[in-house]
XYZ file of C-alpha atoms in Angstrom:
765
model
C 221.006 48.421 186.905
C 220.724 52.059 185.872
C 221.512 51.142 182.231
C 218.516 48.816 182.117
C 214.792 49.497 182.065
C 213.201 49.540 185.522
C 211.194 46.458 186.418
C 207.656 46.557 185.065
C 204.750 44.146 185.137
C 205.046 41.286 182.677
C 201.858 39.375 183.567
C 199.411 38.572 186.362
C 198.257 34.975 186.906
C 194.833 34.542 188.478
C 193.536 31.197 189.697
C 193.944 30.958 193.442
C 190.987 32.006 195.576
C 193.056 33.075 198.613
C 196.531 34.371 199.497
C 199.431 33.009 197.471
C 201.834 32.177 200.306
C 204.700 30.702 198.319
C 206.142 30.787 194.807
C 209.153 29.056 193.306
C 210.780 28.764 189.889
C 212.311 25.582 188.509
C 212.595 23.092 185.682
C 209.928 20.545 184.758
C 210.837 19.868 181.118
C 210.891 23.687 180.781
C 211.189 26.611 183.163
C 207.980 26.952 185.127
C 206.422 28.550 188.192
C 204.765 26.714 191.086
C 202.565 28.540 193.608
C 201.008 27.483 196.911
C 197.982 29.116 198.526
C 195.761 29.368 201.569
C 193.040 27.891 199.317
C 194.688 24.475 200.029
C 195.993 24.035 196.497
C 199.230 24.419 194.580
C 199.342 25.299 190.902
C 201.806 24.683 188.070
C 202.181 27.581 185.611
C 203.781 27.066 182.196
C 204.866 29.756 179.718
C 202.487 30.638 176.890
C 203.385 33.598 174.715
C 204.566 36.425 176.947
C 202.580 35.138 179.916
C 201.965 31.952 181.873
C 198.922 29.687 182.116
C 197.871 27.213 184.787
C 198.675 23.714 183.565
C 197.753 21.760 186.714
C 196.153 22.263 190.121
C 197.328 20.030 192.949
C 194.832 19.059 195.646
C 194.792 16.794 198.698
C 196.319 19.249 201.175
C 194.451 19.294 204.499
C 195.010 22.956 205.292
C 196.601 25.836 203.504
C 199.754 25.343 201.463
C 202.447 27.483 203.051
C 205.495 26.378 201.031
C 206.291 24.831 197.663
C 209.363 23.436 195.919
C 210.298 21.741 192.658
C 212.251 18.492 192.838
C 214.683 17.192 190.254
C 214.444 14.035 188.176
C 214.744 10.633 189.832
C 213.798 7.009 189.235
C 210.360 7.644 190.777
C 209.921 11.026 189.083
C 211.680 10.995 185.716
C 210.089 14.347 184.849
C 210.742 15.963 188.206
C 208.147 16.582 190.892
C 206.149 19.291 192.694
C 206.375 19.389 196.502
C 204.056 21.150 198.963
C 204.425 21.932 202.664
C 201.119 22.159 204.437
C 199.394 23.472 207.557
C 198.781 19.875 208.700
C 202.535 19.274 209.078
C 202.806 16.992 206.050
C 204.913 17.250 202.904
C 203.255 15.986 199.738
C 204.980 15.048 196.491
C 203.213 15.142 193.119
C 203.965 13.927 189.629
C 203.670 17.132 187.589
C 200.721 15.747 185.639
C 198.822 14.242 188.581
C 196.301 16.183 190.612
C 196.701 14.011 193.746
C 199.942 13.392 195.675
C 202.023 10.335 194.866
C 203.695 10.218 198.259
C 203.538 11.962 201.636
C 206.411 12.650 204.039
C 205.443 12.727 207.701
C 207.514 13.817 210.674
C 206.732 17.457 211.364
C 204.024 18.100 213.958
C 202.999 21.566 212.756
C 202.864 23.775 209.663
C 205.662 23.177 207.164
C 206.480 26.782 206.282
C 209.662 26.356 204.221
C 210.929 23.911 201.597
C 214.061 23.811 199.461
C 215.559 21.080 197.251
C 219.010 20.092 196.055
C 219.931 16.999 194.007
C 219.121 14.016 196.209
C 217.901 16.119 199.162
C 214.888 17.958 200.510
C 215.102 20.437 203.400
C 212.029 21.553 205.368
C 211.353 24.076 208.143
C 208.353 24.033 210.459
C 206.432 25.801 213.191
C 207.304 22.760 215.367
C 210.694 24.488 215.987
C 212.670 22.039 213.851
C 214.125 21.694 210.391
C 214.441 18.287 208.743
C 216.746 16.957 206.042
C 215.276 14.205 203.874
C 216.428 12.062 201.015
C 214.475 12.882 197.885
C 212.515 9.620 198.282
C 211.228 10.726 201.709
C 213.671 8.828 203.915
C 214.552 11.039 206.910
C 218.251 11.865 207.346
C 218.456 14.239 210.290
C 216.256 16.473 212.457
C 217.678 19.843 213.465
C 216.389 20.664 216.953
C 217.650 23.632 218.921
C 215.565 26.682 218.116
C 213.186 27.988 220.764
C 210.464 28.930 218.275
C 209.238 28.254 214.743
C 211.822 27.716 211.999
C 210.592 30.070 209.268
C 213.644 30.117 206.983
C 216.070 27.484 205.684
C 218.935 27.351 203.177
C 221.704 25.041 202.016
C 225.044 26.794 202.511
C 226.992 23.855 201.149
C 225.461 20.720 199.651
C 227.819 17.996 198.432
C 226.646 14.471 197.648
C 227.376 13.256 201.165
C 224.697 14.089 203.736
C 227.333 14.208 206.485
C 229.034 17.156 204.771
C 225.914 19.240 204.168
C 225.923 22.695 205.794
C 222.459 24.101 206.586
C 221.237 27.544 207.676
C 218.052 27.988 209.700
C 216.269 31.213 210.713
C 213.734 31.254 213.517
C 211.086 33.225 215.335
C 213.490 33.155 218.297
C 215.358 35.960 216.387
C 218.456 33.834 215.744
C 220.086 32.088 212.805
C 221.998 28.842 213.191
C 224.535 27.099 210.966
C 224.414 23.299 211.179
C 226.559 20.337 210.244
C 224.835 17.054 210.956
C 222.385 17.508 213.817
C 224.487 20.065 215.707
C 224.703 23.852 215.261
C 228.291 25.119 215.240
C 227.589 28.821 214.703
C 224.846 31.171 215.861
C 224.060 34.588 214.397
C 222.365 37.222 216.541
C 221.376 40.750 215.655
C 217.788 40.774 214.450
C 215.305 42.106 216.980
C 212.318 40.147 215.674
C 211.362 36.918 213.925
C 213.750 35.859 211.122
C 211.573 35.140 208.067
C 213.914 34.620 205.080
C 217.451 33.571 204.107
C 219.411 33.744 200.849
C 222.949 32.457 200.217
C 225.268 34.851 198.337
C 228.327 32.576 198.149
C 230.139 29.992 200.252
C 231.115 32.618 202.839
C 228.190 35.091 202.889
C 224.442 35.023 203.261
C 221.495 37.383 203.740
C 218.700 37.297 206.297
C 215.441 39.261 206.564
C 213.164 39.676 209.557
C 210.045 41.185 211.011
C 212.241 44.046 212.241
C 212.122 45.379 208.638
C 215.883 44.964 208.091
C 218.023 42.806 205.839
C 221.408 41.781 207.168
C 224.495 40.533 205.340
C 226.539 38.010 207.311
C 229.826 36.166 206.937
C 229.893 32.583 208.146
C 232.283 33.406 210.999
C 229.278 35.028 212.722
C 229.686 38.744 211.962
C 227.049 41.010 210.412
C 228.935 43.153 207.884
C 226.053 45.240 206.525
C 222.414 46.122 207.183
C 219.973 47.147 204.459
C 217.184 49.551 205.396
C 214.176 50.474 203.279
C 211.269 48.212 204.074
C 208.778 49.730 206.498
C 207.188 46.532 207.767
C 207.772 42.799 208.055
C 209.995 41.269 205.349
C 208.789 37.856 204.170
C 210.983 36.854 201.235
C 214.518 37.032 199.808
C 216.013 35.703 196.596
C 219.349 36.152 194.784
C 219.485 37.185 191.154
C 221.319 34.859 188.721
C 224.431 37.077 188.702
C 224.601 36.815 192.558
C 225.374 40.568 192.828
C 221.733 41.657 193.068
C 218.988 40.381 195.326
C 215.256 41.009 195.779
C 213.012 41.173 198.838
C 209.291 41.459 199.561
C 207.126 42.094 202.574
C 204.121 43.469 204.440
C 204.640 47.014 203.121
C 203.109 46.086 199.744
C 206.489 46.188 198.047
C 209.028 44.271 196.043
C 212.506 45.777 196.353
C 215.679 45.302 194.308
C 219.090 45.746 195.956
C 222.809 45.533 195.117
C 225.026 43.608 197.497
C 227.761 46.238 197.420
C 225.442 49.258 197.837
C 224.266 49.293 201.443
C 222.800 52.755 201.701
C 219.889 52.565 199.271
C 217.460 50.315 197.499
C 217.915 50.261 193.711
C 214.206 50.055 192.870
C 210.921 49.676 194.735
C 207.948 48.108 192.964
C 204.663 48.514 194.835
C 201.869 45.967 194.441
C 198.111 46.446 194.958
C 198.130 43.930 197.824
C 198.862 44.397 201.515
C 201.147 41.368 201.879
C 203.718 40.295 199.305
C 204.345 36.877 200.816
C 206.948 35.304 198.552
C 209.452 36.077 195.805
C 211.482 33.986 193.374
C 213.651 34.733 190.320
C 213.774 33.226 186.830
C 216.920 32.489 184.801
C 216.380 35.594 182.672
C 216.155 37.818 185.744
C 212.359 38.182 185.750
C 210.907 38.307 189.269
C 207.911 36.238 190.452
C 205.781 37.264 193.448
C 202.876 35.749 195.379
C 200.618 38.059 197.365
C 197.575 38.367 199.596
C 195.222 39.245 196.727
C 195.537 35.679 195.416
C 197.624 36.595 192.361
C 200.994 35.473 191.051
C 202.775 38.287 189.218
C 205.909 38.421 187.100
C 207.982 41.591 186.655
C 210.619 42.103 183.982
C 213.313 44.530 182.829
C 212.926 43.387 179.234
C 210.874 45.723 177.002
C 210.051 42.723 174.822
C 208.473 40.813 177.713
C 206.743 43.702 179.474
C 202.945 43.880 179.382
C 201.315 46.157 176.847
C 200.430 49.767 177.650
C 196.775 48.948 178.410
C 197.662 46.261 180.985
C 200.323 48.468 182.578
C 197.850 51.337 182.859
C 195.249 49.072 184.505
C 197.906 47.883 186.968
C 198.877 51.447 187.826
C 195.237 52.400 188.362
C 194.705 49.438 190.689
C 197.870 50.352 192.530
C 196.774 53.959 192.896
C 193.579 52.858 194.617
C 195.361 50.797 197.247
C 198.884 52.193 197.676
C 200.102 53.451 201.018
C 201.277 57.006 200.660
C 200.962 60.382 202.327
C 197.204 60.374 201.769
C 196.738 57.066 203.582
C 193.723 57.333 205.843
C 193.318 55.575 209.153
C 189.685 55.783 210.168
C 189.351 59.237 208.650
C 192.677 60.506 210.004
C 195.316 61.257 207.383
C 198.696 59.804 208.239
C 200.275 62.971 206.840
C 198.452 64.995 209.516
C 199.844 62.974 212.431
C 202.924 64.081 214.403
C 206.302 62.472 213.735
C 208.685 60.707 216.147
C 209.859 64.067 217.489
C 206.537 64.374 219.351
C 207.669 61.588 221.694
C 210.126 64.006 223.336
C 207.141 65.843 224.845
C 206.039 64.150 228.107
C 202.494 62.879 228.538
C 199.955 64.457 230.877
C 198.546 61.328 232.530
C 199.159 57.615 232.947
C 197.848 55.651 229.988
C 197.539 58.657 227.668
C 197.780 57.450 224.068
C 199.280 59.093 221.014
C 199.437 58.063 217.339
C 202.770 58.822 215.678
C 203.679 58.733 211.988
C 206.957 57.047 211.092
C 207.252 56.979 207.302
C 204.354 54.905 206.005
C 203.736 53.281 209.376
C 201.472 54.683 212.075
C 202.213 53.487 215.618
C 200.404 53.946 218.905
C 202.279 54.902 222.097
C 201.105 54.969 225.697
C 202.540 57.243 228.425
C 204.008 55.498 231.481
C 204.194 57.879 234.444
C 206.320 55.455 236.443
C 208.991 55.172 233.730
C 208.470 58.749 232.470
C 208.501 57.597 228.865
C 206.275 56.738 225.904
C 205.919 52.972 225.453
C 205.087 51.619 222.029
C 201.840 49.655 222.100
C 201.915 48.604 218.475
C 201.372 49.495 214.842
C 197.877 50.584 213.941
C 196.033 48.081 211.748
C 192.885 49.145 209.956
C 194.029 51.332 207.095
C 191.859 51.681 204.048
C 192.214 48.547 202.046
C 193.825 46.711 204.938
C 194.330 43.076 204.034
C 192.772 40.454 206.213
C 195.937 38.466 205.639
C 197.888 40.504 208.192
C 198.806 38.130 210.997
C 199.970 38.219 214.610
C 202.672 35.914 215.865
C 202.269 33.744 218.944
C 204.764 31.035 219.787
C 206.194 31.577 216.312
C 202.882 30.896 214.563
C 200.524 33.209 212.714
C 197.063 34.082 214.041
C 194.421 36.642 213.192
C 194.046 37.441 216.894
C 196.033 36.878 220.075
C 193.876 37.846 223.063
C 195.197 38.450 226.571
C 192.748 36.827 228.988
C 192.821 37.540 232.743
C 191.748 34.349 234.507
C 191.920 35.707 238.039
C 193.226 38.681 239.939
C 196.939 38.684 240.674
C 197.892 36.105 238.036
C 199.416 36.877 234.626
C 196.972 36.813 231.690
C 196.799 33.791 229.415
C 197.224 34.051 225.660
C 194.275 32.945 223.538
C 195.302 32.633 219.852
C 192.548 32.463 217.234
C 192.190 32.395 213.444
C 188.919 33.481 211.882
C 188.915 30.288 209.809
C 188.642 28.242 213.012
C 185.461 27.166 214.726
C 185.255 29.366 217.874
C 184.145 26.379 219.965
C 187.101 24.263 218.890
C 189.487 27.148 219.583
C 187.897 27.572 223.012
C 188.251 23.853 223.698
C 191.967 23.932 222.806
C 192.478 26.919 225.129
C 190.710 25.128 227.993
C 192.750 21.939 227.550
C 196.061 23.770 227.198
C 195.524 25.784 230.372
C 193.831 23.015 232.370
C 190.625 24.999 232.897
C 187.189 23.688 233.832
C 185.017 22.465 230.969
C 182.285 24.752 232.285
C 184.219 27.684 230.806
C 183.682 26.430 227.238
C 180.571 28.507 226.604
C 182.125 31.627 228.127
C 185.362 31.405 226.136
C 183.658 30.588 222.831
C 181.273 33.517 223.141
C 184.181 35.753 224.085
C 185.946 34.761 220.848
C 182.817 35.382 218.790
C 182.198 38.766 220.386
C 185.796 39.928 220.142
C 186.784 38.745 216.681
C 185.665 39.206 213.141
C 183.603 36.037 213.527
C 180.911 38.293 214.881
C 181.522 41.513 212.987
C 178.484 42.851 211.132
C 178.635 45.065 208.089
C 177.128 48.434 207.572
C 177.331 49.668 211.170
C 177.208 53.384 211.853
C 180.391 55.311 212.566
C 181.549 56.952 215.757
C 184.442 59.109 216.916
C 184.350 57.938 220.522
C 187.935 57.476 221.682
C 187.348 54.852 224.361
C 185.774 51.427 224.351
C 185.133 48.801 226.972
C 186.820 45.448 226.580
C 185.204 42.809 228.805
C 187.270 39.929 230.104
C 185.384 36.625 229.768
C 186.330 35.320 233.219
C 186.562 38.264 235.595
C 183.985 40.493 233.925
C 186.448 43.337 234.416
C 187.260 45.895 231.785
C 190.240 47.982 230.820
C 190.637 51.070 228.704
C 191.504 50.247 225.119
C 192.174 53.219 222.839
C 190.590 53.347 219.412
C 191.255 55.655 216.524
C 188.894 57.738 214.515
C 186.375 56.272 212.192
C 185.321 53.010 213.904
C 181.920 51.290 213.520
C 179.804 51.543 216.644
C 179.792 47.792 217.218
C 183.573 47.526 216.956
C 186.003 47.771 219.866
C 189.774 47.829 219.625
C 191.781 44.979 221.138
C 195.504 45.161 221.806
C 197.133 41.829 221.037
C 200.676 41.562 222.322
C 203.426 40.121 220.143
C 205.330 37.508 222.182
C 208.628 38.279 220.513
C 208.854 42.056 220.711
C 206.528 42.673 223.645
C 204.738 45.265 221.562
C 201.107 45.150 220.575
C 199.032 45.911 217.527
C 195.524 47.255 217.294
C 193.095 44.651 216.008
C 189.482 45.550 215.194
C 187.090 43.176 216.902
C 183.346 42.768 216.632
C 180.805 42.880 219.445
C 177.540 41.666 217.895
C 174.354 41.961 219.901
C 173.459 38.354 219.254
C 175.889 36.149 217.316
C 174.221 33.912 214.785
C 175.692 30.520 213.845
C 177.551 30.888 210.570
C 177.878 27.191 209.773
C 174.315 25.987 209.998
C 171.685 25.208 209.077
C 173.094 23.954 205.771
C 170.432 23.954 203.071
C 172.360 22.800 200.007
C 173.260 19.145 199.600
C 176.946 18.353 199.303
C 178.298 16.326 196.424
C 181.598 15.059 195.017
C 182.241 16.723 191.660
C 185.950 16.423 190.969
C 186.994 13.853 188.385
C 189.527 13.122 185.672
C 187.377 11.387 183.042
C 190.379 10.617 180.836
C 192.208 8.865 183.661
C 189.091 6.915 184.697
C 188.468 5.805 181.110
C 192.090 4.743 180.714
C 191.907 2.649 183.872
C 188.635 1.049 182.718
C 190.274 0.036 179.433
C 193.291 -1.340 181.298
C 191.167 -3.492 183.615
C 188.830 -4.512 180.771
C 191.778 -6.298 179.136
C 192.612 -8.144 182.364
C 189.208 -9.477 183.426
C 187.725 -12.789 182.335
C 186.831 -12.654 178.597
C 183.166 -13.286 179.436
C 183.122 -10.000 181.348
C 184.990 -7.901 178.768
C 183.176 -5.107 176.924
C 183.756 -3.535 173.555
C 185.293 -0.086 173.396
C 181.928 1.278 172.229
C 180.218 -0.252 175.265
C 182.857 1.221 177.555
C 182.328 4.623 175.963
C 178.543 4.502 176.402
C 179.036 3.605 180.064
C 181.399 6.550 180.579
C 178.985 8.885 178.774
C 176.296 8.074 181.352
C 178.201 10.398 183.715
C 177.579 13.352 181.390
C 174.524 15.376 182.507
C 173.728 16.088 178.846
C 173.750 12.401 177.928
C 170.601 10.960 176.345
C 171.572 7.405 177.335
C 168.853 5.628 179.294
C 169.998 4.162 182.581
C 173.585 3.134 183.193
C 174.446 0.571 180.511
C 176.436 -2.547 181.467
C 176.488 -1.658 185.162
C 175.579 -5.239 186.058
C 178.639 -6.464 184.144
C 180.983 -4.123 185.970
C 179.524 -5.243 189.316
C 180.710 -8.775 188.450
C 184.309 -7.669 187.895
C 186.913 -8.597 190.551
C 186.522 -6.272 193.517
C 190.012 -4.824 193.149
C 189.236 -3.750 189.549
C 185.765 -2.377 190.148
C 186.567 1.090 191.501
C 186.873 3.013 188.167
C 183.410 1.778 187.163
C 182.074 2.804 190.568
C 183.696 6.209 190.039
C 181.608 6.642 186.873
C 178.563 5.512 188.859
C 179.386 8.157 191.470
C 179.518 10.863 188.787
C 176.296 9.673 187.146
C 174.449 9.744 190.473
C 174.741 13.552 190.590
C 172.216 13.954 187.793
C 168.431 13.641 188.240
C 167.718 11.095 185.507
C 170.524 8.752 186.604
C 169.631 9.343 190.241
C 166.081 8.135 189.481
C 167.458 5.032 187.734
C 169.589 4.096 190.748
C 166.728 4.513 193.177
C 164.183 2.593 191.102
C 166.359 -0.365 190.093
C 165.093 -3.247 192.232
C 167.705 -4.549 194.670
C 170.488 -2.355 193.279
C 171.026 -0.425 196.498
C 171.514 -3.642 198.491
C 174.042 -4.883 195.921
C 175.960 -1.620 196.112
C 176.083 -1.715 199.903
C 177.528 -5.236 199.727
C 180.138 -4.130 197.174
C 181.123 -1.309 199.522
C 182.449 -3.830 202.044
C 184.969 -5.316 199.580
C 187.757 -2.681 199.328
C 188.418 0.823 200.617
C 188.252 2.478 197.132
C 184.958 0.683 196.430
C 183.609 1.706 199.834
C 184.533 5.336 199.177
C 182.799 5.373 195.774
C 179.647 3.624 197.024
C 179.256 5.962 199.988
C 179.772 8.988 197.725
C 177.055 7.644 195.424
C 174.661 7.198 198.349
C 175.386 10.749 199.486
C 174.249 11.909 196.046
C 170.897 10.100 196.284
C 169.611 12.764 198.658
C 170.080 15.538 196.100
C 167.011 14.884 193.961
C 163.390 14.301 194.939
C 163.133 11.272 192.654
C 165.404 9.283 194.973
C 164.755 10.834 198.373
C 161.923 8.503 199.307
C 163.995 5.458 198.362
C 166.802 6.822 200.500
C 164.492 7.217 203.506
C 162.993 3.732 202.955
C 166.473 2.183 203.045
C 167.904 4.369 205.798
C 168.259 1.507 208.283
C 170.189 -0.637 205.804
C 172.353 2.316 204.793
C 173.312 3.283 208.324
C 173.777 -0.353 209.332
C 176.291 -0.641 206.504
C 177.980 2.625 207.478
C 178.187 1.583 211.119
C 179.577 -1.812 210.166
C 182.319 -0.314 207.991
C 183.291 2.335 210.555
C 183.358 0.073 213.622
C 184.162 -3.424 212.381
C 186.743 -2.824 209.653
C 190.185 -4.345 210.226
C 193.516 -2.548 209.906
C 193.699 -3.220 206.152
C 190.788 -0.786 205.849
C 191.547 1.841 208.501
C 195.258 2.069 207.640
C 194.573 2.402 203.900
C 195.772 5.688 202.367
C 192.208 6.452 201.183
C 190.474 5.671 204.477
C 190.201 9.401 205.226
C 188.144 9.788 202.053
C 185.779 7.099 203.320
C 185.348 9.097 206.529
C 184.536 12.226 204.516
C 182.008 10.294 202.417
C 180.326 8.931 205.554
C 180.112 12.386 207.121
C 178.602 13.674 203.865
C 175.917 10.968 203.975
C 175.049 12.031 207.527
C 175.052 15.717 206.614
C 172.892 15.219 203.519
C 170.450 13.115 205.557
C 170.219 15.923 208.128
C 169.602 18.480 205.353
C 166.854 16.274 203.933
C 165.207 15.857 207.347
C 165.582 19.557 208.186
C 163.897 20.563 204.941
C 160.884 18.264 205.365
C 160.314 17.615 209.061
C 158.738 19.698 211.803
C 159.350 19.218 215.528
C 157.485 16.315 217.049
C 154.216 17.252 218.794
C 152.910 13.803 219.782
C 153.394 13.319 223.534
C 155.185 9.963 223.398
C 157.612 11.229 220.741
C 158.359 14.322 222.797
C 158.849 12.273 225.946
C 161.260 9.820 224.311
C 163.245 12.680 222.777
C 163.584 14.384 226.153
C 164.580 11.091 227.844
C 167.309 10.691 225.225
C 168.584 14.193 226.008
C 168.575 13.519 229.747
C 170.436 10.242 229.259
C 173.207 12.030 227.377
C 173.502 14.732 230.055
C 173.486 12.484 233.128
C 176.892 12.316 234.882
C 178.673 13.896 231.875
C 180.107 17.361 232.539
C 181.315 17.690 228.943
C 177.818 17.019 227.616
C 176.378 19.568 230.045
C 178.946 22.159 228.913
C 178.023 21.531 225.290
C 174.330 21.812 226.157
C 174.999 25.223 227.693
C 176.971 26.273 224.621
C 173.958 25.663 222.345
C 171.535 27.288 224.792
C 169.601 24.044 225.304
C 168.117 25.321 228.557
C 166.061 27.967 226.772
C 164.591 25.291 224.532
C 163.746 22.886 227.376
C 162.133 25.737 229.365
C 159.300 25.692 226.847
C 158.181 22.193 227.923
C 158.529 22.327 231.729
C 154.995 23.680 232.222
C 153.431 20.954 230.075
C 151.389 18.548 232.186
C 152.273 14.897 232.553
C 155.508 13.085 231.893
C 156.761 15.574 229.291
C 156.748 18.401 231.841
C 158.288 16.237 234.574
C 161.083 15.056 232.265
C 161.791 18.661 231.220
C 162.136 19.731 234.869
C 164.627 16.937 235.544
C 166.710 17.985 232.543
C 166.751 21.579 233.811
C 168.076 20.301 237.148
C 170.946 18.599 235.286
C 171.710 21.891 233.551
C 171.996 23.936 236.774
């Protein structure tokens, strides 16, 4: 490698709004890049000039996309396919040119964190502790069960045409690697001291593994580790072999991409730092260019070719961005320079008291140690998180899964603490409910646990707080009310404590900043902006309209000009009056009506078309009837109704017809047969219904005041009491929303309103 130019930036590809968790390189007519992100999308990038441009964005994933792969050509996918592994445990397969999945593979019960393809086969790894081998058409072949924790890494060691002869490698959060033939492991590899995150096959007899212990190991298939590569200073997330199979690349949590030679064990050949905390994934192109995905939402390509390298201006901008975020000797941790901290040699000096803490610099990592008088030694508590520019993508592992926080909660004296995992993207109340169910706790704890999460996570962190140098904080347990000393470091906002979350695999902990707001405010409501359905492929809708127009009865066929004018009604800039030929489309066979209803749905977003829909006599009743015919029609009609609330011109019509609308919604949701509820698009109907309800609530919230007439108040309070009576769950929820403080206001009112309020307060005791 010394005779070649060092790797330099070729291009950066922006488009994802959150972490790029996975990248892969493959062939779809030409060499391309596919990326998957926490923004719930995958993207296809095609070469253009010296860079790459986004050619397609793939949606439909219910959770973040944690793995991607490119499948070869087949009868169903003559141009190949794009495959995503998702947080919801499903694998989705896309035609390269289609935004929505063509098929979905189900079987995993948790996040699909790894995917790899070979001709005729797909291999997947999951947090559900299994790997699965599939035929390329989705037919399951075998499930590999045997790991004690999440399967993060997978590889084909040998992949002939016969499934019975396939040899598979799996790496797990249980720190082991297994080699499988069929559904049985016949070799186990042990040596890593933390979660195994990546695998790469060198040849038929050797492979590489990388782990959270910051090492890369070279193994032979007999079970022996023949070399260990050191250089990374934090978790290693990705590995990939170069085309010549003598060089490999790695990436990880230390902001770096590293290039290694297989036969040179003592040093890394080149380190390329990125201006992102986490470099999640790495892949390699045929020409040796390296592709990365990172926590700043960017896909980057690095090259050794002077002809493909970015120009001097782009390279300078990259270096400046890197200089602002790189971890080096001037790294500051809350105002304390890492270069000023003592090194590992300071651990030879005994502590002065039980629980004394000390921060120690080890290369680019700063760790916290606590003195144990009983063992007469310093015990590592964890690595300090909170450096300048620290990425929010840094995760903690619990049961092999990633979380923003893993709290230790003491339920009662003398019993071991329970683990409470939490991601900031979760609703605190739902996380609390899961914790209660998992640990068989009383529902009355819901309010306590949820508020604990809010107060001790970034869900409640406020910006702009003053700074303090106080070295101790109080951490309050939600059940016992007890506290324990939790050390903090340096420059910490006054409303921030430091929580130690223990890693279940290493037993060590890491400092996690957590907020303690004086009064948490709900972050999800009230919602003031109406929701709508904007996404559409006009070309595809128009094509389908033309196709169906040729198949319907000649008396219902329209000219191409008439079709075009109908489609143009969806354009907000259109000067067309009304929605031409809508009555004709509503007479088409129900199974051919949905593309016309899709245009209607798009048109209903705009004020002038919205007014037309609301003023057309009897149209709303016709649409509600059409919505009962098929699931696609139902979805489009309900989306259209959701749009009616967006503009004042239609809001009164919406309120006038609310009983008919909700009667139709209730009928569809409760009386539909299996042909409806088992339909692949039924979930979209559910989303449309929930959007109608939400938009109605926004409309009411923006126009209505609380009832003051006595009878209205009384009936409202009776309804509340009815819901609370003999229902502990309802009472727990009432406590969680502080209903008691609201009912208190009415208990001193004379008459039946006051008496009803007092009875409700008794239910809430």
